[in-house]
Each structure stands twice: as C-alpha cells, then as structure tokens.
Amino acid sequence: MILRAAADELTASGYAGFTMDKVAARAGTNKNAIYRRWPNRLTLGIAAYRRLATAVPPPDTGELRGDVLEWLRQANRYWSSPLGALLRELLSAAGGTSELLAQLQDQSGDAAAAPWLTILGRAVARGEASPEALHPRVATVAGVLLRNEFVVRGAPTVPDDVLVEIVDEVYLPLVRRRGPNPS
C-alpha cells in the first residue's frame, strides 16, 4: 500500500516534488511507518520507480543491425518518456552511490547486459558477430552511448540519425571485428 502510494506520488509530482509527507498522506499512514522500511526519500523513490518500470524483451528482426537499432529506438522512446524523465531525476539524485544505482535500474551487471547478450548471441549464431564480442562491456556499449546522450548531454530525446551513427560507426564495427585477447 505504501509502495503503491509512493509510485502514484512519484508519477504525479516527479522526484523534485516527491516527499515523505505526501506519500504518507496518500497511503493513509504516518512517516514513521515509511521510515521503518525506507531510510530516506531517495530509497523510497527508487523502490517506487522500480514498481513502475517494466521489462521488455529484446527485438528479434532476424539481423544484428535491425535488432540493435530497434532496441536503441525503444530505449530512446523510454528515456524520452515521463517515466524516463523520472529515471533521469533519480539517477541524478543517486549521484555515484553504486548501491542505489544498482537498486534503481536493476540494470547493473547481468541485468543490464542480458538483453544485449541475447541480441548478440543470436548474431553470433547467425555468423554476424564474433563470439569474443559476447562480453557484457562490449554488448552494452551502444546502450551506454545512448544513456550518455541523456545523462551527460541532457538531451530530451536523441535524433534517429545519432542512433544510426552509434550502431553503424561504433557498435557493429566493434562486435564484428572483436578477436581473442592476445596472451
């Protein structure tokens, strides 16, 4: 009940207007009940965001370029949406706190890499990418470059030609030419 109220309040007010008092009023409880579970506004905001966010399976267009481009387009639409704006606000508030960032996105480590590794694994099976490219840092580089456009550059949305450039000029050359590391 508290988490639902928090998600509703986060959606209504954004993180800037999100307060423990408003959540308590919306949930029909007091702040002490909230603080027993969430020590501060940011941890509650992150939990509320996670309640709102949903996982989407990666696309399967039948070819690597199409899969990566569609996945970036979906991510671009998400980051440009009201929910994406909440994510950007929470990322900013979390700063460099790795524990909070991991909770926020559930996108650290394996969780973030999984859809990219799925896309890349299919491409390796089709002979479109090097098996050595199946590494989380390599697999996620296109997504990191997209996120950079929003977080570092402050873009409200990223033009499609930038997505195409990320795919054609960075991602595809990287995953197609990646060879084994020299011993």
PDB file of C-alpha atoms in Angstrom, residues 12-182:
ATOM      1  CA  ALA A  12       2.163  12.832 -10.053  1.00  0.00           C
ATOM      2  CA  SER A  13       4.905  15.050  -8.590  1.00  0.00           C
ATOM      3  CA  GLY A  14       8.165  13.904 -10.141  1.00  0.00           C
ATOM      4  CA  TYR A  15      11.125  13.340  -7.875  1.00  0.00           C
ATOM      5  CA  ALA A  16      11.524  17.057  -7.178  1.00  0.00           C
ATOM      6  CA  GLY A  17       8.030  17.210  -5.636  1.00  0.00           C
ATOM      7  CA  PHE A  18       8.161  13.763  -4.057  1.00  0.00           C
ATOM      8  CA  THR A  19       8.077  13.984  -0.240  1.00  0.00           C
ATOM      9  CA  MET A  20       7.612  11.548   2.599  1.00  0.00           C
ATOM     10  CA  ASP A  21       4.742  13.704   3.860  1.00  0.00           C
ATOM     11  CA  LYS A  22       2.886  13.441   0.542  1.00  0.00           C
ATOM     12  CA  VAL A  23       3.436   9.686   0.364  1.00  0.00           C
ATOM     13  CA  ALA A  24       2.251   9.221   3.953  1.00  0.00           C
ATOM     14  CA  ALA A  25      -0.890  11.261   3.258  1.00  0.00           C
ATOM     15  CA  ARG A  26      -1.593   9.348   0.047  1.00  0.00           C
ATOM     16  CA  ALA A  27      -1.048   5.995   1.819  1.00  0.00           C
ATOM     17  CA  GLY A  28      -3.120   6.993   4.847  1.00  0.00           C
ATOM     18  CA  THR A  29      -0.258   6.328   7.238  1.00  0.00           C
ATOM     19  CA  ASN A  30       2.441   8.249   9.068  1.00  0.00           C
ATOM     20  CA  LYS A  31       6.037   8.914   8.100  1.00  0.00           C
ATOM     21  CA  ASN A  32       7.377   6.594  10.805  1.00  0.00           C
ATOM     22  CA  ALA A  33       5.798   3.627   9.030  1.00  0.00           C
ATOM     23  CA  ILE A  34       7.587   4.655   5.847  1.00  0.00           C
ATOM     24  CA  TYR A  35      10.955   5.274   7.505  1.00  0.00           C
ATOM     25  CA  ARG A  36      10.917   1.792   9.050  1.00  0.00           C
ATOM     26  CA  ARG A  37      11.274   0.319   5.558  1.00  0.00           C
ATOM     27  CA  TRP A  38      12.920   3.110   3.542  1.00  0.00           C
ATOM     28  CA  PRO A  39      15.518   5.221   5.339  1.00  0.00           C
ATOM     29  CA  ASN A  40      15.140   8.263   3.091  1.00  0.00           C
ATOM     30  CA  ARG A  41      13.261   9.835   0.221  1.00  0.00           C
ATOM     31  CA  LEU A  42      15.701   8.564  -2.416  1.00  0.00           C
ATOM     32  CA  THR A  43      15.461   4.893  -1.427  1.00  0.00           C
ATOM     33  CA  LEU A  44      11.666   5.164  -1.421  1.00  0.00           C
ATOM     34  CA  GLY A  45      11.742   6.963  -4.771  1.00  0.00           C
ATOM     35  CA  ILE A  46      13.894   4.204  -6.241  1.00  0.00           C
ATOM     36  CA  ALA A  47      11.575   1.495  -4.904  1.00  0.00           C
ATOM     37  CA  ALA A  48       8.582   3.376  -6.324  1.00  0.00           C
ATOM     38  CA  TYR A  49      10.261   3.753  -9.715  1.00  0.00           C
ATOM     39  CA  ARG A  50      11.068   0.033  -9.830  1.00  0.00           C
ATOM     40  CA  ARG A  51       7.390  -0.669  -9.238  1.00  0.00           C
ATOM     41  CA  LEU A  52       6.545   1.459 -12.280  1.00  0.00           C
ATOM     42  CA  ALA A  53       9.219   0.121 -14.636  1.00  0.00           C
ATOM     43  CA  THR A  54       8.562  -2.995 -16.684  1.00  0.00           C
ATOM     44  CA  ALA A  55      10.933  -5.288 -18.527  1.00  0.00           C
ATOM     45  CA  VAL A  56      10.614  -5.548 -22.288  1.00  0.00           C
ATOM     46  CA  PRO A  57      12.049  -8.439 -24.304  1.00  0.00           C
ATOM     47  CA  PRO A  58      14.693  -7.507 -26.871  1.00  0.00           C
ATOM     48  CA  PRO A  59      13.577  -7.359 -30.503  1.00  0.00           C
ATOM     49  CA  ASP A  60      14.284 -10.121 -32.999  1.00  0.00           C
ATOM     50  CA  THR A  61      14.291  -8.680 -36.505  1.00  0.00           C
ATOM     51  CA  GLY A  62      16.436 -11.508 -37.842  1.00  0.00           C
ATOM     52  CA  GLU A  63      19.596  -9.443 -38.231  1.00  0.00           C
ATOM     53  CA  LEU A  64      22.025  -7.737 -35.859  1.00  0.00           C
ATOM     54  CA  ARG A  65      21.766  -4.204 -37.205  1.00  0.00           C
ATOM     55  CA  GLY A  66      17.971  -4.267 -37.108  1.00  0.00           C
ATOM     56  CA  ASP A  67      17.896  -5.707 -33.583  1.00  0.00           C
ATOM     57  CA  VAL A  68      20.362  -3.183 -32.165  1.00  0.00           C
ATOM     58  CA  LEU A  69      18.748  -0.234 -33.917  1.00  0.00           C
ATOM     59  CA  GLU A  70      15.251  -1.229 -32.758  1.00  0.00           C
ATOM     60  CA  TRP A  71      16.494  -1.817 -29.186  1.00  0.00           C
ATOM     61  CA  LEU A  72      18.082   1.655 -29.177  1.00  0.00           C
ATOM     62  CA  ARG A  73      14.901   3.190 -30.602  1.00  0.00           C
ATOM     63  CA  GLN A  74      12.840   1.546 -27.851  1.00  0.00           C
ATOM     64  CA  ALA A  75      15.314   2.773 -25.233  1.00  0.00           C
ATOM     65  CA  ASN A  76      15.235   6.275 -26.761  1.00  0.00           C
ATOM     66  CA  ARG A  77      11.442   6.361 -26.545  1.00  0.00           C
ATOM     67  CA  TYR A  78      11.639   5.181 -22.945  1.00  0.00           C
ATOM     68  CA  TRP A  79      14.308   7.703 -21.894  1.00  0.00           C
ATOM     69  CA  SER A  80      12.237  10.426 -23.630  1.00  0.00           C
ATOM     70  CA  SER A  81       9.018   9.431 -21.827  1.00  0.00           C
ATOM     71  CA  PRO A  82       7.726  10.721 -18.476  1.00  0.00           C
ATOM     72  CA  LEU A  83       8.965   7.512 -16.837  1.00  0.00           C
ATOM     73  CA  GLY A  84      12.364   8.054 -18.437  1.00  0.00           C
ATOM     74  CA  ALA A  85      12.403  11.591 -17.036  1.00  0.00           C
ATOM     75  CA  LEU A  86      11.799  10.111 -13.573  1.00  0.00           C
ATOM     76  CA  LEU A  87      14.695   7.730 -14.143  1.00  0.00           C
ATOM     77  CA  ARG A  88      16.964  10.633 -15.107  1.00  0.00           C
ATOM     78  CA  GLU A  89      15.924  12.575 -11.979  1.00  0.00           C
ATOM     79  CA  LEU A  90      16.606   9.575  -9.755  1.00  0.00           C
ATOM     80  CA  LEU A  91      19.963   8.870 -11.425  1.00  0.00           C
ATOM     81  CA  SER A  92      20.962  12.450 -10.764  1.00  0.00           C
ATOM     82  CA  ALA A  93      19.833  12.266  -7.128  1.00  0.00           C
ATOM     83  CA  ALA A  94      21.656   8.949  -6.599  1.00  0.00           C
ATOM     84  CA  GLY A  95      24.906  10.501  -7.782  1.00  0.00           C
ATOM     85  CA  GLY A  96      27.724   7.997  -7.619  1.00  0.00           C
ATOM     86  CA  THR A  97      26.176   5.810  -4.929  1.00  0.00           C
ATOM     87  CA  SER A  98      26.694   2.423  -6.561  1.00  0.00           C
ATOM     88  CA  GLU A  99      24.318   0.547  -4.233  1.00  0.00           C
ATOM     89  CA  LEU A 100      21.485   2.954  -5.018  1.00  0.00           C
ATOM     90  CA  LEU A 101      22.261   2.958  -8.723  1.00  0.00           C
ATOM     91  CA  ALA A 102      22.122  -0.843  -8.758  1.00  0.00           C
ATOM     92  CA  GLN A 103      18.753  -0.774  -6.979  1.00  0.00           C
ATOM     93  CA  LEU A 104      17.458   1.952  -9.217  1.00  0.00           C
ATOM     94  CA  GLN A 105      17.909   0.437 -12.589  1.00  0.00           C
ATOM     95  CA  ASP A 106      18.265  -3.193 -11.732  1.00  0.00           C
ATOM     96  CA  GLN A 107      20.478  -2.538 -14.695  1.00  0.00           C
ATOM     97  CA  SER A 108      23.839  -3.186 -13.182  1.00  0.00           C
ATOM     98  CA  GLY A 109      25.890  -6.183 -14.180  1.00  0.00           C
ATOM     99  CA  ASP A 110      23.984  -9.111 -15.623  1.00  0.00           C
ATOM    100  CA  ALA A 111      20.553  -7.468 -15.624  1.00  0.00           C
ATOM    101  CA  ALA A 112      21.609  -4.662 -17.985  1.00  0.00           C
ATOM    102  CA  ALA A 113      23.699  -6.910 -20.160  1.00  0.00           C
ATOM    103  CA  ALA A 114      21.164  -9.733 -20.526  1.00  0.00           C
ATOM    104  CA  PRO A 115      19.075  -8.332 -23.405  1.00  0.00           C
ATOM    105  CA  TRP A 116      22.202  -7.109 -25.197  1.00  0.00           C
ATOM    106  CA  LEU A 117      23.821 -10.514 -24.793  1.00  0.00           C
ATOM    107  CA  THR A 118      20.642 -12.127 -26.146  1.00  0.00           C
ATOM    108  CA  ILE A 119      20.771  -9.923 -29.245  1.00  0.00           C
ATOM    109  CA  LEU A 120      24.482 -10.515 -29.670  1.00  0.00           C
ATOM    110  CA  GLY A 121      24.186 -14.266 -29.026  1.00  0.00           C
ATOM    111  CA  ARG A 122      21.673 -14.575 -31.860  1.00  0.00           C
ATOM    112  CA  ALA A 123      24.020 -12.592 -34.098  1.00  0.00           C
ATOM    113  CA  VAL A 124      26.957 -14.858 -33.224  1.00  0.00           C
ATOM    114  CA  ALA A 125      24.799 -17.904 -34.055  1.00  0.00           C
ATOM    115  CA  ARG A 126      23.978 -16.340 -37.451  1.00  0.00           C
ATOM    116  CA  GLY A 127      27.666 -15.530 -38.079  1.00  0.00           C
ATOM    117  CA  GLU A 128      27.116 -11.762 -37.906  1.00  0.00           C
ATOM    118  CA  ALA A 129      29.344 -11.124 -34.895  1.00  0.00           C
ATOM    119  CA  SER A 130      32.469 -12.517 -33.345  1.00  0.00           C
ATOM    120  CA  PRO A 131      31.965 -14.910 -30.412  1.00  0.00           C
ATOM    121  CA  GLU A 132      34.528 -12.834 -28.496  1.00  0.00           C
ATOM    122  CA  ALA A 133      32.041  -9.954 -28.573  1.00  0.00           C
ATOM    123  CA  LEU A 134      29.868 -11.828 -26.057  1.00  0.00           C
ATOM    124  CA  HIS A 135      31.217  -9.799 -23.167  1.00  0.00           C
ATOM    125  CA  PRO A 136      28.942  -7.570 -21.053  1.00  0.00           C
ATOM    126  CA  ARG A 137      31.029  -4.406 -21.555  1.00  0.00           C
ATOM    127  CA  VAL A 138      31.126  -4.905 -25.300  1.00  0.00           C
ATOM    128  CA  ALA A 139      27.486  -5.953 -25.574  1.00  0.00           C
ATOM    129  CA  THR A 140      26.153  -2.885 -23.727  1.00  0.00           C
ATOM    130  CA  VAL A 141      28.294  -0.180 -25.314  1.00  0.00           C
ATOM    131  CA  ALA A 142      25.506   1.081 -27.624  1.00  0.00           C
ATOM    132  CA  GLY A 143      23.125   1.462 -24.685  1.00  0.00           C
ATOM    133  CA  VAL A 144      25.765   3.274 -22.660  1.00  0.00           C
ATOM    134  CA  LEU A 145      26.337   5.707 -25.531  1.00  0.00           C
ATOM    135  CA  LEU A 146      22.595   6.363 -25.753  1.00  0.00           C
ATOM    136  CA  ARG A 147      22.325   6.888 -21.991  1.00  0.00           C
ATOM    137  CA  ASN A 148      25.254   9.295 -22.238  1.00  0.00           C
ATOM    138  CA  GLU A 149      23.241  11.471 -24.632  1.00  0.00           C
ATOM    139  CA  PHE A 150      20.518  11.852 -21.993  1.00  0.00           C
ATOM    140  CA  VAL A 151      22.520  11.975 -18.775  1.00  0.00           C
ATOM    141  CA  VAL A 152      25.642  13.881 -19.824  1.00  0.00           C
ATOM    142  CA  ARG A 153      24.343  15.972 -22.707  1.00  0.00           C
ATOM    143  CA  GLY A 154      20.873  16.488 -21.253  1.00  0.00           C
ATOM    144  CA  ALA A 155      19.084  15.622 -24.496  1.00  0.00           C
ATOM    145  CA  PRO A 156      15.272  15.414 -24.167  1.00  0.00           C
ATOM    146  CA  THR A 157      15.344  12.838 -26.972  1.00  0.00           C
ATOM    147  CA  VAL A 158      18.065  11.588 -29.274  1.00  0.00           C
ATOM    148  CA  PRO A 159      17.640  12.075 -33.042  1.00  0.00           C
ATOM    149  CA  ASP A 160      17.397   8.867 -35.062  1.00  0.00           C
ATOM    150  CA  ASP A 161      20.500   9.747 -37.082  1.00  0.00           C
ATOM    151  CA  VAL A 162      22.522   9.635 -33.845  1.00  0.00           C
ATOM    152  CA  LEU A 163      21.143   6.161 -33.099  1.00  0.00           C
ATOM    153  CA  VAL A 164      22.107   5.024 -36.605  1.00  0.00           C
ATOM    154  CA  GLU A 165      25.581   6.501 -36.103  1.00  0.00           C
ATOM    155  CA  ILE A 166      26.008   4.659 -32.780  1.00  0.00           C
ATOM    156  CA  VAL A 167      25.050   1.390 -34.471  1.00  0.00           C
ATOM    157  CA  ASP A 168      26.911   1.793 -37.775  1.00  0.00           C
ATOM    158  CA  GLU A 169      30.035   3.658 -36.654  1.00  0.00           C
ATOM    159  CA  VAL A 170      30.664   2.178 -33.206  1.00  0.00           C
ATOM    160  CA  TYR A 171      28.671  -0.929 -32.337  1.00  0.00           C
ATOM    161  CA  LEU A 172      28.767  -3.012 -35.498  1.00  0.00           C
ATOM    162  CA  PRO A 173      32.494  -2.444 -36.158  1.00  0.00           C
ATOM    163  CA  LEU A 174      33.223  -3.319 -32.534  1.00  0.00           C
ATOM    164  CA  VAL A 175      31.291  -6.595 -32.385  1.00  0.00           C
ATOM    165  CA  ARG A 176      32.225  -7.763 -35.867  1.00  0.00           C
ATOM    166  CA  ARG A 177      35.961  -7.264 -35.539  1.00  0.00           C
ATOM    167  CA  ARG A 178      36.497  -8.232 -31.923  1.00  0.00           C
ATOM    168  CA  GLY A 179      39.008 -11.040 -31.761  1.00  0.00           C
ATOM    169  CA  PRO A 180      40.524 -13.053 -28.955  1.00  0.00           C
ATOM    170  CA  ASN A 181      42.719 -11.184 -26.487  1.00  0.00           C
ATOM    171  CA  PRO A 182      46.421 -11.846 -27.061  1.00  0.00           C
TER     172      PRO A 182
END
